[in-house]
Short mmCIF file of C-alpha atoms and ligand atoms in Angstrom, two decimals:
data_model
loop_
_atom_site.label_atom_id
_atom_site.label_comp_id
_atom_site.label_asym_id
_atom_site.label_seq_id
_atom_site.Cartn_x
_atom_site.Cartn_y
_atom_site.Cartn_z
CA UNK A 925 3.69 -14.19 -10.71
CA UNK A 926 5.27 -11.27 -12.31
CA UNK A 927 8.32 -11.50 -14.19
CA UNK A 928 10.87 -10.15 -11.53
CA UNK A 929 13.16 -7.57 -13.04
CA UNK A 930 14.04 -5.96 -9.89
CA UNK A 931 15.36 -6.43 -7.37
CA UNK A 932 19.12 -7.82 -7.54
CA UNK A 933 20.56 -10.60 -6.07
CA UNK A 934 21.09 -8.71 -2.95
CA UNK A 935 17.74 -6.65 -2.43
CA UNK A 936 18.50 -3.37 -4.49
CA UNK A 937 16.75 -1.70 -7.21
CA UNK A 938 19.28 0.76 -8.66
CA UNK A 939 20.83 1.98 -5.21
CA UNK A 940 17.65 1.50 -3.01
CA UNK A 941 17.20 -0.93 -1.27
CA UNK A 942 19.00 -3.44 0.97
CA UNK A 943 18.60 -4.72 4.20
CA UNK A 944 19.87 -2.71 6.83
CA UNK A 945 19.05 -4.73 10.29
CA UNK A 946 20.71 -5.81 13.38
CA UNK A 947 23.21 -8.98 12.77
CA UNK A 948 19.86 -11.13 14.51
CA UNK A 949 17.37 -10.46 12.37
CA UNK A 950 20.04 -11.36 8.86
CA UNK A 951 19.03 -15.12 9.48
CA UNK A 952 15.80 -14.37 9.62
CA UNK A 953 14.97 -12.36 6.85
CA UNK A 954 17.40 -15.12 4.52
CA UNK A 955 15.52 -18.08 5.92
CA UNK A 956 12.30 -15.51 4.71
CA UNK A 957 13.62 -15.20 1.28
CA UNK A 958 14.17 -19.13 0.68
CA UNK A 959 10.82 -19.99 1.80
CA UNK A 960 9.57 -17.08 -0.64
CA UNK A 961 11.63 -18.45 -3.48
CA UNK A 962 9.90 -22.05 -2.23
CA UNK A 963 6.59 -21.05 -2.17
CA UNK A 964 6.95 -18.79 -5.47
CA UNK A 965 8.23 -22.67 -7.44
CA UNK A 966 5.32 -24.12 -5.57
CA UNK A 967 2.52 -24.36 -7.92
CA UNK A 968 0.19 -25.90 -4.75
CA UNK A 969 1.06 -22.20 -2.92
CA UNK A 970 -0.03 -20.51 -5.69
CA UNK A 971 -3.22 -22.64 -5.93
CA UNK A 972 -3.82 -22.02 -2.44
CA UNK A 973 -3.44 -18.16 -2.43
CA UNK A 974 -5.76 -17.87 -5.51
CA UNK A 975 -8.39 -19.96 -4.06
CA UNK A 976 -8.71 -17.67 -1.22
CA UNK A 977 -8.08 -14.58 -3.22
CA UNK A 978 -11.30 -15.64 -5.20
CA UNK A 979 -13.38 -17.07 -2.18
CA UNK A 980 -12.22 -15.03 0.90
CA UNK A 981 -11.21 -12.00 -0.90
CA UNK A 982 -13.85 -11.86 -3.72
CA UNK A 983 -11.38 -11.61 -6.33
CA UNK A 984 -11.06 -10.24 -8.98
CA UNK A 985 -11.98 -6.48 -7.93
CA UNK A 986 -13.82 -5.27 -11.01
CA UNK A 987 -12.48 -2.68 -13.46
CA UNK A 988 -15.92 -0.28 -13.46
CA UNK A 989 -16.05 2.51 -16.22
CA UNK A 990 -16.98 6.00 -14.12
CA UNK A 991 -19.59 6.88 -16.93
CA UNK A 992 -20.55 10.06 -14.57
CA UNK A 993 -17.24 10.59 -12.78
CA UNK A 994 -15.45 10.47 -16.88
CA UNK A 995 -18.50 13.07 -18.62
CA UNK A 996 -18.38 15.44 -15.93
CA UNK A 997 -14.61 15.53 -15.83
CA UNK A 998 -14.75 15.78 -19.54
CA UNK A 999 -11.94 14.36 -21.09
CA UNK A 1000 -9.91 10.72 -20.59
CA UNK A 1001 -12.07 7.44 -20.01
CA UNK A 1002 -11.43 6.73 -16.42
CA UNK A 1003 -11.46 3.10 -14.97
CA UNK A 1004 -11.97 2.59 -11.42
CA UNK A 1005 -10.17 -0.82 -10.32
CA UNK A 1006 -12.45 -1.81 -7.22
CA UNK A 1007 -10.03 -2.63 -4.54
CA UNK A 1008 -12.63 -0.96 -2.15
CA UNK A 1009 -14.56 -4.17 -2.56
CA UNK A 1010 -12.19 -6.45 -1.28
CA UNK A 1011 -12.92 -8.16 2.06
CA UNK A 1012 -11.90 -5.67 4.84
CA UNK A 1013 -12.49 -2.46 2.54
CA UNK A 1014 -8.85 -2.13 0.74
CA UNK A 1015 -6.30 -3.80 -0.88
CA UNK A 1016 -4.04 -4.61 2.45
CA UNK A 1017 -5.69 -8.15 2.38
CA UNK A 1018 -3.89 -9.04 -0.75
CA UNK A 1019 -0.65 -9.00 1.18
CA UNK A 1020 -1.81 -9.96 4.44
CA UNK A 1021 -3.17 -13.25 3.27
CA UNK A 1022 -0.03 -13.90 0.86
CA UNK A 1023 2.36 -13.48 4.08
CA UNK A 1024 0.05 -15.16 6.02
CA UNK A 1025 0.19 -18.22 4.34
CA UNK A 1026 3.77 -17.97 3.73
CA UNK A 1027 4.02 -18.10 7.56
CA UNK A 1028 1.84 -20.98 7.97
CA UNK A 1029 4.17 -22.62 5.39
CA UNK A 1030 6.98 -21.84 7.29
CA UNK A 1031 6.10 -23.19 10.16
CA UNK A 1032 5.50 -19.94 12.20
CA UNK A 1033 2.69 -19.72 15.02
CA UNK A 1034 2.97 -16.09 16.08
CA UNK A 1035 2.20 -13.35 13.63
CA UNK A 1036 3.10 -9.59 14.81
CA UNK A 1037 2.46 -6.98 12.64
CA UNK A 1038 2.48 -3.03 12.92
CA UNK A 1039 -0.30 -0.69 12.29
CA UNK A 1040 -1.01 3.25 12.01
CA UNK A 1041 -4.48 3.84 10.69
CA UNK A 1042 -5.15 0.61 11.74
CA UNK A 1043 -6.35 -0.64 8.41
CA UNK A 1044 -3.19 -3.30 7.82
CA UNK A 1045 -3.92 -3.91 11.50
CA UNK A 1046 -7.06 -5.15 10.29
CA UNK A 1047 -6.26 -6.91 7.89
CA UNK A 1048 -4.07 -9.35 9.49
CA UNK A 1049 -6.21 -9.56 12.54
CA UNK A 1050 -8.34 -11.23 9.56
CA UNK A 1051 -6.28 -13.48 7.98
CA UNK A 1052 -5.01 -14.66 11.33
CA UNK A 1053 -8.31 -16.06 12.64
CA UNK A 1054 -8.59 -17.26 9.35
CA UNK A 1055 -5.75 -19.27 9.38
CA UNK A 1056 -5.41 -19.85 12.97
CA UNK A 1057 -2.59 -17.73 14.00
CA UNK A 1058 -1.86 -15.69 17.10
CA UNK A 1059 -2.24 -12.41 16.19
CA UNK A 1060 -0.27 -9.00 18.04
CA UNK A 1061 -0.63 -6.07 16.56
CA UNK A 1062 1.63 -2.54 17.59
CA UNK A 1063 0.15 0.49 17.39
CA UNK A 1064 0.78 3.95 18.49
CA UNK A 1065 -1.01 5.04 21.53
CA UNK A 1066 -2.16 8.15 19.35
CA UNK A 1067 -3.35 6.41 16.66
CA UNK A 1068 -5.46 4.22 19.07
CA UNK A 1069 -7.25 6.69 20.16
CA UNK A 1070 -7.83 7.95 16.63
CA UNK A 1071 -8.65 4.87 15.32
CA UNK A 1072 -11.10 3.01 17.82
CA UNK A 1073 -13.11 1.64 15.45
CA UNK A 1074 -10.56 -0.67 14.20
CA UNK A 1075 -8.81 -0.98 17.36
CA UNK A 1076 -12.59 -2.80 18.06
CA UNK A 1077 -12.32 -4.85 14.77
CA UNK A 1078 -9.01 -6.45 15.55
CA UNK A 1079 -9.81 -7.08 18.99
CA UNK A 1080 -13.38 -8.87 17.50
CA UNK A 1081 -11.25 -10.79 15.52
CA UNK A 1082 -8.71 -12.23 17.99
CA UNK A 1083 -6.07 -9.93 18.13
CA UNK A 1084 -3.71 -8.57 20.77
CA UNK A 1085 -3.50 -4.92 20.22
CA UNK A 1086 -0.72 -3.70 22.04
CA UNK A 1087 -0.10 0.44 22.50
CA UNK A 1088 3.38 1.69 21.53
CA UNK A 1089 3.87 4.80 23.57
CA UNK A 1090 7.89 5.54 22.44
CA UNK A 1091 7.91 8.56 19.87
CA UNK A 1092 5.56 10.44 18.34
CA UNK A 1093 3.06 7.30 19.63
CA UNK A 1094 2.45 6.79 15.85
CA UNK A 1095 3.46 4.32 12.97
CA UNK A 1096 6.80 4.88 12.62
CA UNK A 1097 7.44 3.86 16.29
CA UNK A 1098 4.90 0.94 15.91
CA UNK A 1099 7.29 -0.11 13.32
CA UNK A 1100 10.00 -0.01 15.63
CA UNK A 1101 8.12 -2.05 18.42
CA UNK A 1102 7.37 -4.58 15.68
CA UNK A 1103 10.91 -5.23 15.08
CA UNK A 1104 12.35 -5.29 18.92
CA UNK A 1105 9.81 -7.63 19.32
CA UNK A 1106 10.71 -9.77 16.03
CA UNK A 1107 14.24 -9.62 16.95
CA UNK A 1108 13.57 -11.59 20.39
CA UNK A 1109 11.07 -14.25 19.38
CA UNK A 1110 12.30 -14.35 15.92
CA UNK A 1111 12.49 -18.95 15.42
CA UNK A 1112 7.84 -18.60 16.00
CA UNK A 1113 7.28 -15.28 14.59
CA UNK A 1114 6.62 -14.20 11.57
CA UNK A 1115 6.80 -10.11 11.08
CA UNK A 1116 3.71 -9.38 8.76
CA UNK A 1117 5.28 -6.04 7.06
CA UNK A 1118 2.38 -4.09 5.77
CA UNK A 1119 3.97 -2.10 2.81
CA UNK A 1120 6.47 -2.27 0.42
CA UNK A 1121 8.98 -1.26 2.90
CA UNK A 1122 11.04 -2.39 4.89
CA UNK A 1123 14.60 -4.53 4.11
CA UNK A 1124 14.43 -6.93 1.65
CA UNK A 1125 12.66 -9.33 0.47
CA UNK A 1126 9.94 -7.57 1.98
CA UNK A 1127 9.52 -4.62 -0.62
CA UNK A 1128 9.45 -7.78 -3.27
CA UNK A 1129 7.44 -10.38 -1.70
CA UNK A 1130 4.80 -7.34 -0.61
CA UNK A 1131 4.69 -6.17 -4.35
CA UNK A 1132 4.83 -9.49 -5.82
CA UNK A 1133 1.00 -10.14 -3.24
CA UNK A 1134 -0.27 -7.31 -4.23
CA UNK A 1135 0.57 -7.32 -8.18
CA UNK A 1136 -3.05 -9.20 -8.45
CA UNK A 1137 -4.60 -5.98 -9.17
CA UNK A 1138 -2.26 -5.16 -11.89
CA UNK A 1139 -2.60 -8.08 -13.28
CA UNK A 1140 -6.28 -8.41 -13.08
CA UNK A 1141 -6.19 -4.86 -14.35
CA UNK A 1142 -4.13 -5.83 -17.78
CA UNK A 1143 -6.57 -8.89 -18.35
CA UNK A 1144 -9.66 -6.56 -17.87
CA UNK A 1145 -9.50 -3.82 -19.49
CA UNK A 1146 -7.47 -6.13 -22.76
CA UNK A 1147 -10.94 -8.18 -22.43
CA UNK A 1148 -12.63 -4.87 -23.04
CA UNK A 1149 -11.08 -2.33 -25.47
CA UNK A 1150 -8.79 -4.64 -26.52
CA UNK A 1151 -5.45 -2.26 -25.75
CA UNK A 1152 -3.58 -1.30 -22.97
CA UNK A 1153 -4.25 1.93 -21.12
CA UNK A 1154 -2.67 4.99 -22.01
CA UNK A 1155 -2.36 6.16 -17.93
CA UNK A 1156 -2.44 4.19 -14.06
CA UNK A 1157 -2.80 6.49 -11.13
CA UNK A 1158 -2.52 5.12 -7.63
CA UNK A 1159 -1.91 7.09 -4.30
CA UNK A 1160 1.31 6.57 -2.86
CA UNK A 1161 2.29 5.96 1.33
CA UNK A 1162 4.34 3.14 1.50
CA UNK A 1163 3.71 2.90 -1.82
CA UNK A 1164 2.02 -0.88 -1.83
CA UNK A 1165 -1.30 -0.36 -3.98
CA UNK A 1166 0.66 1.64 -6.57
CA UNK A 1167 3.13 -0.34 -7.41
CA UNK A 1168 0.94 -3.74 -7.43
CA UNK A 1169 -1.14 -1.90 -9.95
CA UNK A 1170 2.41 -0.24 -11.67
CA UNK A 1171 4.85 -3.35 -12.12
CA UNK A 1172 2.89 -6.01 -14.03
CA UNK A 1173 2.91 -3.25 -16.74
CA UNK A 1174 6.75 -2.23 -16.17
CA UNK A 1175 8.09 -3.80 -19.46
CA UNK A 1176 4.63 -1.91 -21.13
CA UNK A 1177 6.57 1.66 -22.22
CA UNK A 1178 3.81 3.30 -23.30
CA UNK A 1179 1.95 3.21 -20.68
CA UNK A 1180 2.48 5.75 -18.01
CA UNK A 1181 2.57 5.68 -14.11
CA UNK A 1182 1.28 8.57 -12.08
CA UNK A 1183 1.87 7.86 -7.98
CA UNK A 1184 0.00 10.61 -6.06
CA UNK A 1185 1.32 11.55 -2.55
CA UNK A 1186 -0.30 13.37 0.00
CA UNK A 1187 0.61 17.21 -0.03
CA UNK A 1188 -0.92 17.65 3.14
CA UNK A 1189 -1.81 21.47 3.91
CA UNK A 1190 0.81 22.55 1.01
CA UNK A 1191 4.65 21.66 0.75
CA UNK A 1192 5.48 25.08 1.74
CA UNK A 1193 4.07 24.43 5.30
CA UNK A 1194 5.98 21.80 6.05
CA UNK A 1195 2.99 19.40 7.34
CA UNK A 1196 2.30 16.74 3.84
CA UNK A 1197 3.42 13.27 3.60
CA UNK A 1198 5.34 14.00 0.10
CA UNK A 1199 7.99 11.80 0.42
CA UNK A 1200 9.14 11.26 -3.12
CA UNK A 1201 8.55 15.44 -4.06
CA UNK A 1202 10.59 16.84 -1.23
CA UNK A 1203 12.59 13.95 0.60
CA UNK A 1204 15.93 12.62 -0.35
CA UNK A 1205 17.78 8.95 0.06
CA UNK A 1206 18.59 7.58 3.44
CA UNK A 1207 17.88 4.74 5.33
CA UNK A 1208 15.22 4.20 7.58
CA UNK A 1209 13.27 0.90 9.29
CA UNK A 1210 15.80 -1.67 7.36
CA UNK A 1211 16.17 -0.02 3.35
CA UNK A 1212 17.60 2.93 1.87
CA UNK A 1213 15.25 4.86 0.01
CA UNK A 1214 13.81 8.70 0.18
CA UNK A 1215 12.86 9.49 3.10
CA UNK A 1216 11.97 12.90 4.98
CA UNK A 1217 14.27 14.78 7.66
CA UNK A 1218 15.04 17.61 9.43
CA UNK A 1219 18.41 19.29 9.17
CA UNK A 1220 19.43 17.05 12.11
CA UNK A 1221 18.76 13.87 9.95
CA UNK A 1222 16.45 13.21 12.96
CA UNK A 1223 13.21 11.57 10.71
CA UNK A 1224 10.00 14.45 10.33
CA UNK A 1225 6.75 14.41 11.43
CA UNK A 1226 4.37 13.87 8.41
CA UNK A 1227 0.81 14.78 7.75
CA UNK A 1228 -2.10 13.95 5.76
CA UNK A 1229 -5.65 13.94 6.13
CA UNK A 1230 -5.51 10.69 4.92
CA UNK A 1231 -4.47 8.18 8.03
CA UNK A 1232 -2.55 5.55 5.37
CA UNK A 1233 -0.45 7.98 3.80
CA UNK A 1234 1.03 9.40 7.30
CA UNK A 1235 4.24 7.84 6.64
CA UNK A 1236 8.07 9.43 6.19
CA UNK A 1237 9.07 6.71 4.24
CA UNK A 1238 8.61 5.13 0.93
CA UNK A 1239 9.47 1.93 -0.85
CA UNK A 1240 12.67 1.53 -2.50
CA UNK A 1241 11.31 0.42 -5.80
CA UNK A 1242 9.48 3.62 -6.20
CA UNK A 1243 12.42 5.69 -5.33
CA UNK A 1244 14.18 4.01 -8.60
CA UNK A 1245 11.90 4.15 -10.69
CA UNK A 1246 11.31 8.41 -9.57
CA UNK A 1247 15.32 8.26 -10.84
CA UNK A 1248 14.78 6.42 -13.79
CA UNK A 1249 12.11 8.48 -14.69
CA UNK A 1250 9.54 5.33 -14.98
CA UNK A 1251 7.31 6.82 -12.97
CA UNK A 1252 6.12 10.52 -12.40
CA UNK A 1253 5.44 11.18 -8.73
CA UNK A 1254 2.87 14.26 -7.72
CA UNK A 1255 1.12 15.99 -4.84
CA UNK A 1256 -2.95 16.29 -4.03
CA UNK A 1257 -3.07 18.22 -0.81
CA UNK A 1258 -5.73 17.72 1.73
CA UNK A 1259 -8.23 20.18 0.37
CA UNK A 1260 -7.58 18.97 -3.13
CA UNK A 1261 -8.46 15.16 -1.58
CA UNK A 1262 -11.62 16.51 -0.10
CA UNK A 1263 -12.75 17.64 -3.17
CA UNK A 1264 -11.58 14.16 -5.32
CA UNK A 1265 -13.75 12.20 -2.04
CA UNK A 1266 -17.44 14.40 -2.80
CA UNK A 1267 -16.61 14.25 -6.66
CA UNK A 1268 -16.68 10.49 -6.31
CA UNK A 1269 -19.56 10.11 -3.95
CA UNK A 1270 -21.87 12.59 -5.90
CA UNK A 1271 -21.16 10.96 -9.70
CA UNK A 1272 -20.99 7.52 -8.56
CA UNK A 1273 -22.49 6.98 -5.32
CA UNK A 1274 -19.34 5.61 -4.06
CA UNK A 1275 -17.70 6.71 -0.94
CA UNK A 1276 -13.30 6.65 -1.57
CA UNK A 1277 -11.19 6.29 1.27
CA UNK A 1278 -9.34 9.43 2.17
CA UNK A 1279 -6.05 7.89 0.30
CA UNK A 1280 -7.34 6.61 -3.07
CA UNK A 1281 -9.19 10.55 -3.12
CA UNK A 1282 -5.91 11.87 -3.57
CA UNK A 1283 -5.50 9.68 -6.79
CA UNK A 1284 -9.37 10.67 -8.03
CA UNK A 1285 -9.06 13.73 -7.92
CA UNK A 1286 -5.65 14.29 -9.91
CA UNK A 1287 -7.20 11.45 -12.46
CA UNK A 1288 -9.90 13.63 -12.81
CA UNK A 1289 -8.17 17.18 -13.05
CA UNK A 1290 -5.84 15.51 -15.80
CA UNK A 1291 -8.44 13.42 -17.91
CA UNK A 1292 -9.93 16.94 -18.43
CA UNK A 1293 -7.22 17.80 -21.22
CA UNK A 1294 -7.42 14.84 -23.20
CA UNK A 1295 -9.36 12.97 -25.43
CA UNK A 1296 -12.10 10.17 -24.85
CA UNK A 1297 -9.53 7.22 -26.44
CA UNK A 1298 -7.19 7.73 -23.65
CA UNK A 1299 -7.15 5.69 -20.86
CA UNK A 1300 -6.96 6.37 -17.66
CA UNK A 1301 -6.86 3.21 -14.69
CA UNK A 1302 -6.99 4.77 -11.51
CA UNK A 1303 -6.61 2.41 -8.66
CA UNK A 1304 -9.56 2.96 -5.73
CA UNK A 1305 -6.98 1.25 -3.14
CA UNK A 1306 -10.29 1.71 -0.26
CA UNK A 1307 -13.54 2.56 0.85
CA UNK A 1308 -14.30 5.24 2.92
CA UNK A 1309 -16.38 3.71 5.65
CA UNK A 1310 -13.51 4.12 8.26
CA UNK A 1311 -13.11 8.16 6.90
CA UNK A 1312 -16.00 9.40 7.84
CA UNK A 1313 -15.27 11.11 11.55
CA UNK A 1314 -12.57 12.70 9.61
CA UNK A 1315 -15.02 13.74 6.73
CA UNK A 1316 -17.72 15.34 8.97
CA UNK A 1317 -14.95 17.01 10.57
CA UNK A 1318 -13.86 18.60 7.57
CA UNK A 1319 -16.50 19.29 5.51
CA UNK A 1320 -18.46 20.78 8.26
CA UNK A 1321 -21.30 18.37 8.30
CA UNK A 1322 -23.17 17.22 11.06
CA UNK A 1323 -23.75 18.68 14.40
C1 PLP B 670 -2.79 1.84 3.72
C2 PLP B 670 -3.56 2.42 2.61
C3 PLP B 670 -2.93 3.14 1.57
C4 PLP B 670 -1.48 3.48 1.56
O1 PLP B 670 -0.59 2.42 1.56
P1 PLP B 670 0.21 1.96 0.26
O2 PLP B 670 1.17 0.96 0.79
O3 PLP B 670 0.88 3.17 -0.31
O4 PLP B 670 -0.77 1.40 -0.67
C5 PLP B 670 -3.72 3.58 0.52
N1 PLP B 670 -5.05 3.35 0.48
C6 PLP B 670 -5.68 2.68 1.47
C7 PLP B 670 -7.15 2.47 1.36
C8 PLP B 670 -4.97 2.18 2.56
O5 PLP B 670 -5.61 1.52 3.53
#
């Protein structure tokens, strides 16, 4: 694993961070972090999760030069790291299977996780028929019927899906489900957090999973041209894929991090997902980070064409390093993301999920200034299979 700068003793990076939970769940989420800390010393655990990452996963993800994608942009070499080729179509399986056999380890039978999009959904339905683990999943009665295609995929693969109709019937209130429901049968379940969100150690053990493809990344594209790259742009909702690409490079100055969030139909109207760009700190589902509100403090409804980065909330790690000024954090609205989704699938033939479009196209817009030399890693965090209603929709196409 990564050396782990970040976070403290006590769950913060800078100020964010923490673990803000009801006095039941502090047990829990200690008796979490020791078993982490185990498992992280066990050399066997790490055996175990690379075997599967290699033969269940199909790691490692390739780095792929965009020959077509790079000439017609006509500036910056831009690497595409292939998370879209990872078994389930994204890069939530990284974490899902690292939690999921930290569970196993811990003794836990009962696996609940929460989903919006349904894609982490998914992905844990996976793992847990893998492993052999009940499986219920919380998700919002809206996004159920938005999402039936997945809703059919967990189901296939053993899962409980069970509707949350409290709230906006969306994530946010799936999340809450999740953790009523963690809070009574807390000594068999394990909560399978799906970001890096969340009070700690989830934002650390969720970045330390899914820091394979920044690692990979480093070893690839070294093996290649033999330097580091000059730029990594990920899309940014929780924040999960970006910063597993980010951190392995942290202590790397020179190379620069560009987290793209979803600007939704413009930041002027209110409806965008831009957390980092217009929120500020506060605390919301366990951890103080930036988050977005109304003038009531009551939490905002967010939008983005793209299903995984519907969220009002961000990781803590990314909020400190949007202080520290380690990271620069902008906005692709959902027009701009539409464009970055056809771009893809006409020079490369390959079809970008809604979220990791947002990243492609602002990859593309800046490797237009700059020379060949530079480098530009841009992390394809999906496929677009489960986009495509939404596509047709939007571009007009079909009947
Ligand atoms: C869920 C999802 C995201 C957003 O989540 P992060 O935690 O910010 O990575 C991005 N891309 C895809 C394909 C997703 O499924």
């Amino acid at each position: 694993m990564v050396k782990n700068t970040w976070p403290d003793s006590s769950g913060y990076y800078g100020k964010y961070g923490g673990k803000f939970v009801p006095e039941t769940l502090m047990s829990a989420l200690s008796e979490l972090e020791s078993a982490y800390a185990e498992a992280l010393a066990d050399a066997e655990f790490q055996q175990q999760f690379n075997q599967l990452c290699k033969d269940y996963i199909g790691r490692p993800t390739p780095l792929y030069y965009a020959v077509q994608l790079t000439a017609k942009s006509g500036g910056a070499t831009i690497l595409l790291k292939r998370e879209d080729l990872a078994h389930t179509g994204a890069h939530k399986i990284n974490n899902a299977l690292g939690q999921g056999l930290l569970a196993k380890r811990m003794g836990k039978t009962r696996i609940i996780a929460e989903t919006g999009a349904g894609q982490h959904g998914v992905a844990v339905a996976t793992v847990c028929a893998m492993l052999g683990l009940e499986c219920i999943v919380y998700m919002g009665e809206e996004d159920i019927k938005r999402q039936a295609p997945n809703v059919t995929r967990m189901e296939l693969t053993g899962a409980e899906v069970r509707p949350v109709t409290s709230g906006s019937k969306t994530l946010k209130d799936a999340i809450n489900e999740a953790i009523r429901d963690w809070v009574s049968n807390v000594r068999t379940t394990h909560y399978l957090l799906g970001s890096v969100v969340g009070p700690h150690p989830y934002p650390m053990i969720v970045r330390d999973f899914q820091s394979i493809i920044g690692r990979e990344s480093k070893e690839q594209v070294l093996a290649v041209y033999k330097r580091l790259p000059d730029y990594l742009v990920a899309c940014v909702g929780g924040g999960s894929n970006s910063i597993g690409l980010f951190h392995p490079f942290y202590d790397d100055k020179d190379v620069k991090f560009i987290g793209v969030e979803a600007g939704g139909e413009g930041l002027e109207s209110g409806k965008h997902s831009a957390t980092l760009a217009t929120g500020k700190a506060g605390v919301l589902h366990g951890t103080k980070s930036y988050l977005m509100e109304d003038e009531h403090g009551q939490i905002k409804e967010t939008h983005s064409i793209a299903p995984g980065l519907d969220y009002p909330g961000v990781g803590p790690e990314h909020s400190f390093y949007k202080d520290s000024g380690r990271a620069t954090y902008v906005t692709v609205d959902d027009k701009q993301a539409l464009e970055g989704f056809r771009l893809l699938c006409d020079t490369e033939g390959i079809i970008p999920a809604l979220e990791s479009a947002h990243a492609i196209y602002y990859a593309a817009k800046m490797a237009k200034g700059l020379g060949q030399e530079i480098l530009i890693i841009v992390n394809l965090s999906g496929r677009g299979d489960k986009d495509l209603d939404i596509v047709t929709k939007a571009l007009g196409m079909g009947k």
